[in-house]
Tab-separated table of C-alpha atoms and ligand atoms in Angstrom:
chain	number	residue	atom	x	y	z
A	1	MET	CA	0.000	0.000	0.000
A	2	GLU	CA	1.186	3.489	-0.868
A	3	ARG	CA	1.671	5.725	2.173
A	4	SER	CA	2.105	9.438	2.502
A	5	ASN	CA	5.707	10.488	2.950
A	6	GLY	CA	4.884	14.136	3.446
A	7	GLY	CA	6.022	14.948	-0.074
A	8	GLN	CA	3.266	12.982	-1.800
A	9	ASN	CA	-0.302	13.954	-2.266
A	10	VAL	CA	-2.307	12.397	0.603
A	11	LYS	CA	-5.604	11.313	-0.909
A	12	TRP	CA	-8.564	11.194	1.451
A	13	ALA	CA	-11.921	9.447	1.387
A	14	LEU	CA	-14.649	11.160	3.406
A	15	LEU	CA	-17.058	8.673	4.974
A	16	GLY	CA	-20.112	10.797	5.769
A	17	ALA	CA	-21.606	13.716	3.824
A	18	SER	CA	-21.870	15.652	7.063
A	19	THR	CA	-22.078	19.296	8.090
A	20	ILE	CA	-18.621	19.331	9.643
A	21	ALA	CA	-17.044	17.709	6.580
A	22	GLY	CA	-18.554	20.351	4.300
A	23	GLN	CA	-18.056	23.295	6.636
A	24	TYR	CA	-14.508	22.675	7.833
A	25	MET	CA	-12.742	19.479	6.839
A	26	VAL	CA	-12.716	19.646	3.034
A	27	SER	CA	-11.057	23.059	3.165
A	28	ALA	CA	-8.760	21.946	6.013
A	29	ILE	CA	-7.484	19.063	3.838
A	30	ARG	CA	-7.116	21.308	0.807
A	31	ALA	CA	-5.213	23.872	2.856
A	32	GLN	CA	-2.338	21.364	3.111
A	33	THR	CA	0.319	21.415	0.433
A	34	ASP	CA	-0.095	17.647	0.090
A	35	GLY	CA	-3.774	16.984	0.888
A	36	ALA	CA	-6.504	16.060	-1.602
A	37	VAL	CA	-10.108	14.866	-1.227
A	38	ARG	CA	-10.754	11.971	-3.638
A	39	TRP	CA	-14.041	10.394	-2.421
A	40	VAL	CA	-17.161	11.207	-0.490
A	41	VAL	CA	-19.376	8.333	0.633
A	42	SER	CA	-22.942	8.797	1.882
A	43	GLY	CA	-25.796	6.446	2.713
A	44	LYS	CA	-27.889	8.304	0.108
A	45	ALA	CA	-26.810	8.577	-3.533
A	46	GLU	CA	-28.389	11.988	-3.964
A	47	ARG	CA	-26.590	13.401	-0.907
A	48	ALA	CA	-23.256	11.939	-2.033
A	49	ARG	CA	-23.659	13.363	-5.521
A	50	ALA	CA	-24.736	16.787	-4.261
A	51	PHE	CA	-21.884	16.921	-1.733
A	52	ALA	CA	-19.340	15.898	-4.382
A	53	GLN	CA	-20.669	18.537	-6.749
A	54	ALA	CA	-20.817	21.293	-4.137
A	55	HIS	CA	-17.240	20.606	-3.041
A	56	ARG	CA	-15.775	19.602	-6.419
A	57	ILE	CA	-14.849	16.083	-5.248
A	58	GLU	CA	-13.765	13.713	-7.995
A	59	LEU	CA	-15.565	10.547	-6.870
A	60	TRP	CA	-18.710	9.757	-4.873
A	61	SER	CA	-20.419	6.553	-3.843
A	62	THR	CA	-22.915	4.910	-1.520
A	63	SER	CA	-20.484	2.004	-1.137
A	64	VAL	CA	-17.844	2.255	1.580
A	65	GLU	CA	-16.119	-0.798	0.083
A	66	GLU	CA	-15.735	0.926	-3.280
A	67	ALA	CA	-13.860	3.858	-1.735
A	68	LEU	CA	-11.777	1.599	0.507
A	69	GLU	CA	-10.757	-0.602	-2.425
A	70	ASP	CA	-9.182	2.433	-4.102
A	71	GLN	CA	-5.444	1.928	-3.634
A	72	ALA	CA	-4.824	5.630	-4.195
A	73	VAL	CA	-6.624	6.445	-0.923
A	74	GLN	CA	-4.319	6.557	2.105
A	75	ALA	CA	-6.488	8.337	4.683
A	76	VAL	CA	-10.130	8.187	5.701
A	77	TYR	CA	-12.081	10.834	7.617
A	78	ILE	CA	-15.178	9.467	9.385
A	79	SER	CA	-17.870	12.010	10.275
A	80	THR	CA	-21.115	10.074	10.209
A	81	THR	CA	-23.465	9.918	13.158
A	82	ASN	CA	-21.719	8.367	16.131
A	83	GLU	CA	-22.978	4.775	15.975
A	84	LYS	CA	-21.293	4.302	12.596
A	85	HIS	CA	-17.820	5.382	13.729
A	86	TYR	CA	-16.903	1.888	14.964
A	87	PRO	CA	-17.962	-0.225	11.950
A	88	LEU	CA	-16.555	2.293	9.461
A	89	ALA	CA	-13.246	2.645	11.275
A	90	MET	CA	-12.890	-1.138	11.531
A	91	ALA	CA	-13.555	-1.458	7.784
A	92	ALA	CA	-11.057	1.302	6.950
A	93	ILE	CA	-8.384	-0.144	9.233
A	94	GLY	CA	-9.037	-3.583	7.717
A	95	ALA	CA	-8.361	-2.044	4.290
A	96	GLY	CA	-5.028	-0.647	5.533
A	97	LYS	CA	-6.120	3.010	5.617
A	98	HIS	CA	-5.078	5.600	8.179
A	99	VAL	CA	-8.122	6.914	10.030
A	100	LEU	CA	-9.110	10.294	11.423
A	101	CYS	CA	-12.378	9.616	13.241
A	102	GLU	CA	-14.793	12.136	14.652
A	103	LYS	CA	-15.514	12.260	18.351
A	104	PRO	CA	-16.877	10.434	20.214
A	105	LEU	CA	-14.537	7.722	18.959
A	106	ALA	CA	-17.247	5.076	19.428
A	107	MET	CA	-20.415	4.343	21.370
A	108	ASP	CA	-18.699	2.538	24.254
A	109	ALA	CA	-15.319	1.539	25.664
A	110	ALA	CA	-15.423	-1.989	24.230
A	111	GLU	CA	-15.792	-0.681	20.668
A	112	ALA	CA	-13.112	1.950	21.240
A	113	ALA	CA	-10.694	-0.650	22.640
A	114	GLU	CA	-11.216	-2.838	19.577
A	115	MET	CA	-10.527	0.097	17.239
A	116	VAL	CA	-7.313	1.030	19.057
A	117	SER	CA	-6.121	-2.559	19.044
A	118	ALA	CA	-7.022	-3.124	15.365
A	119	ALA	CA	-5.128	0.024	14.287
A	120	ARG	CA	-2.108	-1.053	16.306
A	121	SER	CA	-2.097	-4.540	14.740
A	122	ALA	CA	-2.546	-3.128	11.228
A	123	GLY	CA	0.225	-0.548	11.730
A	124	VAL	CA	-2.026	2.346	10.706
A	125	THR	CA	-2.635	5.684	12.421
A	126	LEU	CA	-5.904	6.097	14.313
A	127	ALA	CA	-6.565	9.697	15.373
A	128	VAL	CA	-9.611	11.440	16.804
A	129	ASN	CA	-10.801	14.917	15.878
A	130	HIS	CA	-10.570	16.338	19.382
A	131	HIS	CA	-9.755	19.621	17.680
A	132	LEU	CA	-9.592	21.774	20.824
A	133	ARG	CA	-6.158	20.454	21.766
A	134	SER	CA	-4.973	21.794	18.393
A	135	ALA	CA	-6.254	25.296	19.209
A	136	GLY	CA	-3.601	27.912	19.962
A	137	SER	CA	-5.632	29.054	22.986
A	138	HIS	CA	-5.626	25.591	24.574
A	139	LYS	CA	-1.925	25.123	23.848
A	140	ALA	CA	-1.218	28.478	25.517
A	141	ILE	CA	-3.166	27.501	28.659
A	142	ARG	CA	-1.379	24.164	28.796
A	143	ALA	CA	1.990	25.912	28.449
A	144	LEU	CA	1.135	28.197	31.377
A	145	ILE	CA	0.271	25.189	33.551
A	146	THR	CA	3.362	23.242	32.479
A	147	SER	CA	5.676	26.223	33.068
A	148	GLY	CA	4.638	26.308	36.724
A	149	ALA	CA	3.255	29.860	36.409
A	150	LEU	CA	0.064	28.785	38.169
A	151	GLY	CA	1.807	26.885	40.973
A	152	ARG	CA	-0.114	23.792	42.051
A	153	VAL	CA	-3.426	23.477	40.187
A	154	LEU	CA	-6.286	23.518	42.684
A	155	SER	CA	-9.258	23.465	40.340
A	156	LEU	CA	-10.390	23.687	36.736
A	157	ARG	CA	-13.817	24.839	35.558
A	158	LEU	CA	-15.102	24.245	32.044
A	159	PHE	CA	-18.053	26.148	30.617
A	160	HIS	CA	-19.343	24.556	27.437
A	161	ALA	CA	-22.989	25.585	27.278
A	162	VAL	CA	-24.015	26.651	23.777
A	163	HIS	CA	-27.181	27.344	21.796
A	164	LEU	CA	-27.318	24.485	19.306
A	165	PRO	CA	-27.785	26.027	15.848
A	166	GLU	CA	-31.101	25.278	14.150
A	167	HIS	CA	-29.495	23.200	11.361
A	168	LEU	CA	-27.921	20.798	13.872
A	169	ARG	CA	-31.166	20.112	15.778
A	170	GLY	CA	-31.620	16.586	14.433
A	171	TRP	CA	-30.230	13.282	15.738
A	172	ARG	CA	-28.279	15.045	18.522
A	173	LEU	CA	-31.573	15.870	20.241
A	174	ASP	CA	-33.743	12.808	19.768
A	175	ASN	CA	-31.748	9.751	18.772
A	176	PRO	CA	-29.883	7.908	21.527
A	177	SER	CA	-29.005	5.014	19.180
A	178	ALA	CA	-27.167	7.450	16.884
A	179	GLY	CA	-25.207	8.708	19.908
A	180	GLY	CA	-27.358	11.788	20.541
A	181	GLY	CA	-27.288	13.872	23.718
A	182	VAL	CA	-25.004	16.590	24.990
A	183	ILE	CA	-22.736	14.165	26.852
A	184	MET	CA	-21.624	12.315	23.711
A	185	ASP	CA	-21.378	15.650	21.889
A	186	LEU	CA	-19.740	18.078	24.311
A	187	THR	CA	-18.759	16.294	27.552
A	188	VAL	CA	-16.437	14.153	25.470
A	189	HIS	CA	-14.679	17.357	24.262
A	190	ASN	CA	-14.443	18.612	27.842
A	191	ALA	CA	-12.926	15.299	28.915
A	192	ASP	CA	-10.258	15.567	26.248
A	193	THR	CA	-9.593	19.194	27.196
A	194	VAL	CA	-9.074	18.359	30.873
A	195	ARG	CA	-6.821	15.399	30.013
A	196	PHE	CA	-4.824	17.611	27.624
A	197	LEU	CA	-4.445	20.518	30.047
A	198	LEU	CA	-3.732	18.599	33.239
A	199	ARG	CA	-1.967	15.590	31.686
A	200	GLU	CA	-3.887	13.181	33.896
A	201	ASP	CA	-7.051	11.111	33.608
A	202	PRO	CA	-10.140	11.653	35.766
A	203	ALA	CA	-10.420	8.897	38.377
A	204	SER	CA	-14.115	9.207	39.202
A	205	VAL	CA	-17.132	11.433	38.527
A	206	ILE	CA	-20.473	12.494	39.979
A	207	ALA	CA	-23.063	14.109	37.715
A	208	GLU	CA	-26.533	15.490	37.051
A	209	THR	CA	-28.269	15.892	33.707
A	210	ALA	CA	-31.377	17.755	32.555
A	211	THR	CA	-33.663	18.137	29.605
A	212	SER	CA	-34.123	21.869	29.415
A	213	GLY	CA	-35.981	22.667	26.213
A	214	MET	CA	-34.376	20.851	23.283
A	215	GLY	CA	-33.673	17.207	24.126
A	216	ALA	CA	-36.349	14.581	23.482
A	217	GLY	CA	-35.306	11.215	24.858
A	218	VAL	CA	-31.745	12.404	25.487
A	219	GLU	CA	-30.232	14.913	27.929
A	220	ASP	CA	-29.505	18.395	26.561
A	221	SER	CA	-27.626	19.642	29.639
A	222	ALA	CA	-25.114	18.150	32.068
A	223	MET	CA	-23.044	19.218	35.048
A	224	SER	CA	-20.424	17.015	36.623
A	225	VAL	CA	-17.562	17.065	39.109
A	226	TRP	CA	-14.489	14.974	38.450
A	227	THR	CA	-11.850	13.682	40.864
A	228	MET	CA	-8.300	13.899	39.500
A	229	PRO	CA	-5.372	11.793	40.778
A	230	SER	CA	-3.425	15.007	41.602
A	231	GLY	CA	-6.219	16.201	43.896
A	232	ALA	CA	-7.285	19.025	41.552
A	233	MET	CA	-11.058	19.490	41.421
A	234	VAL	CA	-12.779	19.683	38.014
A	235	PHE	CA	-16.226	21.063	37.225
A	236	SER	CA	-17.689	20.546	33.757
A	237	HIS	CA	-20.864	22.109	32.317
A	238	GLU	CA	-22.333	21.338	28.906
A	239	SER	CA	-25.628	22.341	27.344
A	240	PHE	CA	-27.366	22.835	23.987
A	241	THR	CA	-29.978	25.266	25.282
A	242	HIS	CA	-28.209	28.438	26.461
A	243	PRO	CA	-28.706	31.397	24.102
A	244	PHE	CA	-26.698	34.082	25.892
A	245	THR	CA	-23.789	32.471	27.718
A	246	GLU	CA	-20.160	32.224	26.637
A	247	SER	CA	-17.855	29.207	26.737
A	248	GLY	CA	-14.747	29.234	28.879
A	249	ILE	CA	-11.995	27.612	30.871
A	250	GLU	CA	-10.755	28.693	34.278
A	251	VAL	CA	-7.706	27.119	35.878
A	252	HIS	CA	-6.950	28.163	39.430
A	253	GLY	CA	-3.556	27.528	40.981
A	254	THR	CA	-1.726	28.461	44.176
A	255	GLN	CA	0.283	31.163	42.304
A	256	ALA	CA	-2.104	32.399	39.599
A	257	SER	CA	-5.430	31.892	37.846
A	258	VAL	CA	-6.212	31.627	34.127
A	259	PHE	CA	-9.471	33.073	32.821
A	260	ALA	CA	-10.208	32.069	29.226
A	261	ARG	CA	-13.446	32.998	27.471
A	262	GLY	CA	-14.856	31.963	24.115
A	263	VAL	CA	-12.222	29.253	23.627
A	264	MET	CA	-14.445	26.138	23.434
A	265	ALA	CA	-15.071	26.837	19.777
A	266	GLN	CA	-14.555	25.616	16.244
A	267	GLU	CA	-12.859	28.874	15.229
A	268	PRO	CA	-9.577	30.118	16.774
A	269	LEU	CA	-11.419	32.677	18.885
A	270	GLY	CA	-11.422	33.883	22.487
A	271	ARG	CA	-9.205	35.641	24.967
A	272	ILE	CA	-7.055	34.534	27.879
A	273	GLU	CA	-6.055	36.452	31.011
A	274	LEU	CA	-3.573	35.511	33.702
A	275	VAL	CA	-4.181	36.915	37.189
A	276	SER	CA	-1.507	36.757	39.898
A	277	LYS	CA	0.088	38.889	42.626
A	278	GLN	CA	1.690	40.855	39.777
A	279	GLY	CA	-1.748	41.841	38.453
A	280	ARG	CA	-3.868	40.949	35.441
A	281	GLY	CA	-2.417	40.468	31.966
A	282	GLU	CA	-3.576	39.241	28.603
A	283	ILE	CA	-1.975	36.076	27.190
A	284	SER	CA	-1.520	35.972	23.420
A	285	PHE	CA	-1.916	32.796	21.400
A	286	ASP	CA	-1.551	31.446	17.879
A	287	ALA	CA	-4.820	31.984	15.995
A	288	ALA	CA	-4.162	29.464	13.207
A	289	GLU	CA	-7.225	27.721	11.776
A	290	ILE	CA	-7.877	24.786	14.137
A	291	TYR	CA	-9.025	21.996	11.822
A	292	GLY	CA	-6.183	22.813	9.420
A	293	SER	CA	-3.796	22.129	12.315
A	294	VAL	CA	-5.547	18.803	12.998
A	295	ILE	CA	-5.065	17.663	9.402
A	296	GLU	CA	-1.493	18.948	9.200
A	297	ASP	CA	-0.640	17.101	12.388
A	298	PHE	CA	-2.409	13.925	11.196
A	299	GLN	CA	-0.623	13.849	7.838
A	300	SER	CA	2.682	14.535	9.518
A	301	ALA	CA	2.046	11.752	12.089
A	302	VAL	CA	1.319	9.328	9.237
A	303	ALA	CA	4.453	10.355	7.358
A	304	ARG	CA	6.706	10.146	10.420
A	305	ARG	CA	4.888	7.129	11.932
A	306	ALA	CA	4.473	9.309	15.024
A	307	SER	CA	1.538	9.935	17.372
A	308	PRO	CA	-1.144	12.363	16.168
A	309	ALA	CA	-2.390	15.183	18.450
A	310	ALA	CA	-5.253	13.050	19.778
A	311	THR	CA	-4.612	9.321	19.466
A	312	GLY	CA	-7.164	6.514	19.444
A	313	THR	CA	-6.297	5.962	23.107
A	314	ASP	CA	-7.045	9.627	23.850
A	315	GLY	CA	-10.397	9.236	22.108
A	316	ALA	CA	-11.144	6.049	24.035
A	317	LYS	CA	-10.293	7.620	27.409
A	318	SER	CA	-12.334	10.763	26.742
A	319	LEU	CA	-15.252	8.581	25.694
A	320	MET	CA	-14.922	6.608	28.944
A	321	VAL	CA	-15.116	9.828	30.975
A	322	ALA	CA	-18.245	10.884	29.064
A	323	ARG	CA	-19.856	7.448	29.553
A	324	ALA	CA	-19.034	7.657	33.265
A	325	VAL	CA	-20.753	11.066	33.469
A	326	HIS	CA	-23.799	9.546	31.770
A	327	ASP	CA	-23.856	6.563	34.163
A	328	ALA	CA	-23.316	8.775	37.227
A	329	ALA	CA	-26.305	10.932	36.293
A	330	ARG	CA	-28.478	7.902	35.496
A	331	THR	CA	-27.672	6.007	38.700
A	332	GLY	CA	-27.043	8.901	41.072
A	333	ALA	CA	-23.878	7.083	42.144
A	334	ARG	CA	-20.216	8.062	41.841
A	335	GLN	CA	-18.582	6.261	38.900
A	336	THR	CA	-14.970	5.135	39.121
A	337	ILE	CA	-13.280	4.892	35.728
A	338	ASN	CA	-11.162	1.846	34.961
A	339	TYR	CA	-8.969	2.557	31.939
A	340	GLY	CA	-7.487	-0.967	32.013
A	341	GLU	CA	-9.486	-2.032	28.969
A	342	ILE	CA	-7.631	0.324	26.632
A	343	GLU	CA	-4.145	0.489	28.162
B	401	LIG	P1	-24.629	15.872	10.406
B	401	LIG	O1	-25.973	15.621	10.982
B	401	LIG	O2	-24.451	17.030	9.527
B	401	LIG	O3	-24.158	14.596	9.566
B	401	LIG	C1	-24.187	13.291	10.112
B	401	LIG	C2	-24.753	12.330	9.084
B	401	LIG	O4	-26.103	12.663	8.861
B	401	LIG	C3	-24.063	12.456	7.738
B	401	LIG	O5	-22.994	11.543	7.660
B	401	LIG	C4	-25.172	12.148	6.749
B	401	LIG	O6	-25.280	10.761	6.474
B	401	LIG	C5	-26.428	12.534	7.496
B	401	LIG	N1	-26.952	13.806	6.964
B	401	LIG	C6	-26.270	14.940	6.726
B	401	LIG	N2	-27.086	15.897	6.251
B	401	LIG	C7	-28.312	15.335	6.193
B	401	LIG	C8	-29.558	15.798	5.800
B	401	LIG	N3	-29.727	17.049	5.334
B	401	LIG	N4	-30.618	14.963	5.888
B	401	LIG	C9	-30.455	13.713	6.345
B	401	LIG	N5	-29.278	13.218	6.741
B	401	LIG	C10	-28.226	14.019	6.662
B	401	LIG	O7	-23.622	15.837	11.626
B	401	LIG	P2	-22.407	16.749	12.043
B	401	LIG	O8	-21.578	17.148	10.904
B	401	LIG	O9	-22.884	17.808	12.922
B	401	LIG	O10	-21.589	15.674	12.937
B	401	LIG	C11	-21.025	14.546	12.339
B	401	LIG	C12	-20.000	13.936	13.276
B	401	LIG	O11	-18.971	14.885	13.529
B	401	LIG	C13	-20.518	13.526	14.651
B	401	LIG	O12	-19.837	12.373	15.072
B	401	LIG	C14	-20.156	14.695	15.550
B	401	LIG	O13	-19.973	14.304	16.891
B	401	LIG	C15	-18.850	15.132	14.928
B	401	LIG	N6	-18.576	16.569	15.081
B	401	LIG	C16	-17.347	16.941	15.554
B	401	LIG	C17	-16.987	18.249	15.682
B	401	LIG	C18	-15.610	18.600	16.118
B	401	LIG	O14	-15.335	19.784	16.281
B	401	LIG	N7	-14.710	17.666	16.307
B	401	LIG	C19	-17.945	19.320	15.382
B	401	LIG	C20	-19.207	18.841	14.827
B	401	LIG	C21	-19.487	17.505	14.698
B	401	LIG	P3	-24.588	10.135	5.180
B	401	LIG	O15	-23.186	10.023	5.493
B	401	LIG	O16	-25.268	8.838	5.009
B	401	LIG	O17	-24.828	11.099	4.071
């Protein structure tokens, strides 16, 4: 099988004629000097054809096998509804393709573990589009923590309540078997953000969920508190129903606090302030397009046989945190997370 060496054109197949593929990922691939979109595959012929036409993609199909049989394709981007991530990733890995899968990596830990193990055995890259760790703002916050500027981290608060745009009010709000609900959509991002910033995995969680105006059969809001091995306390809030709030991250340490607003986003937006004995100051960060960074990093990881920004294991662990939040809210009992299955 031909593999990207960084100097070749990396040809992608998109599995899923989705909003995110059309809005961000096609242009993110094309922004690379060596990235090209060769296929789009959809469950519906008309949607595949229309997507291919709208985005000037050479080939379209309703057959995943047809795209995967194409030896010119090295990389696959999966952005279907969540329940299809596992079977599609397994098929792509089985065909020897490198895979960038949307979050949540799968529906449960068992599926995620199988995907990680299959990619390892096949010698292909499995990455997850936890794009926030590729944002300049998140990298800047992590650098502040790592540099010791905050002292010992006492607590971290994540605000990820949004107003779900009208055009996304479909399966997310009423289809649990497609992986709907705010926990699979946003808590999983928060989990990856906390793991990225603090470099440790939540040990246990307690949680509450609510249906506050949009969800039908799934939760549209969640709040949870996570116990970290270091002793830092984490609070995480996600919602689809909040029209006027702003996203944010606060990290409070013994020497300083970070206040970041507007940074849980798809665009490289927001602002960060550091507050300490010395006063309050703005922290600058790289405002490069986020999904472009994800693709650049993925293609470079494939070429160098190195780890991508968010590995399959990262995706599996963040999914396990989200599932634990779901179970804690459902049972009313603290959930301890055992990562043994994927380590
Ligand atoms: P969409 O609802 O736009 O697309 C999901 C699937 O629904 C598509 O694959 C497509 O199926 C089908 N579909 C698309 N448009 C229509 C339509 N008009 N009518 C009927 N069916 C349609 O989902 P999103 O793009 O919002 O999300 C896709 C995935 O990406 C999810 O896993 C989500 O969690 C993830 N995501 C990740 C983000 C990130 O920042 N990392 C941001 C947003 C989403 P088919 O393939 O058969 O055509």
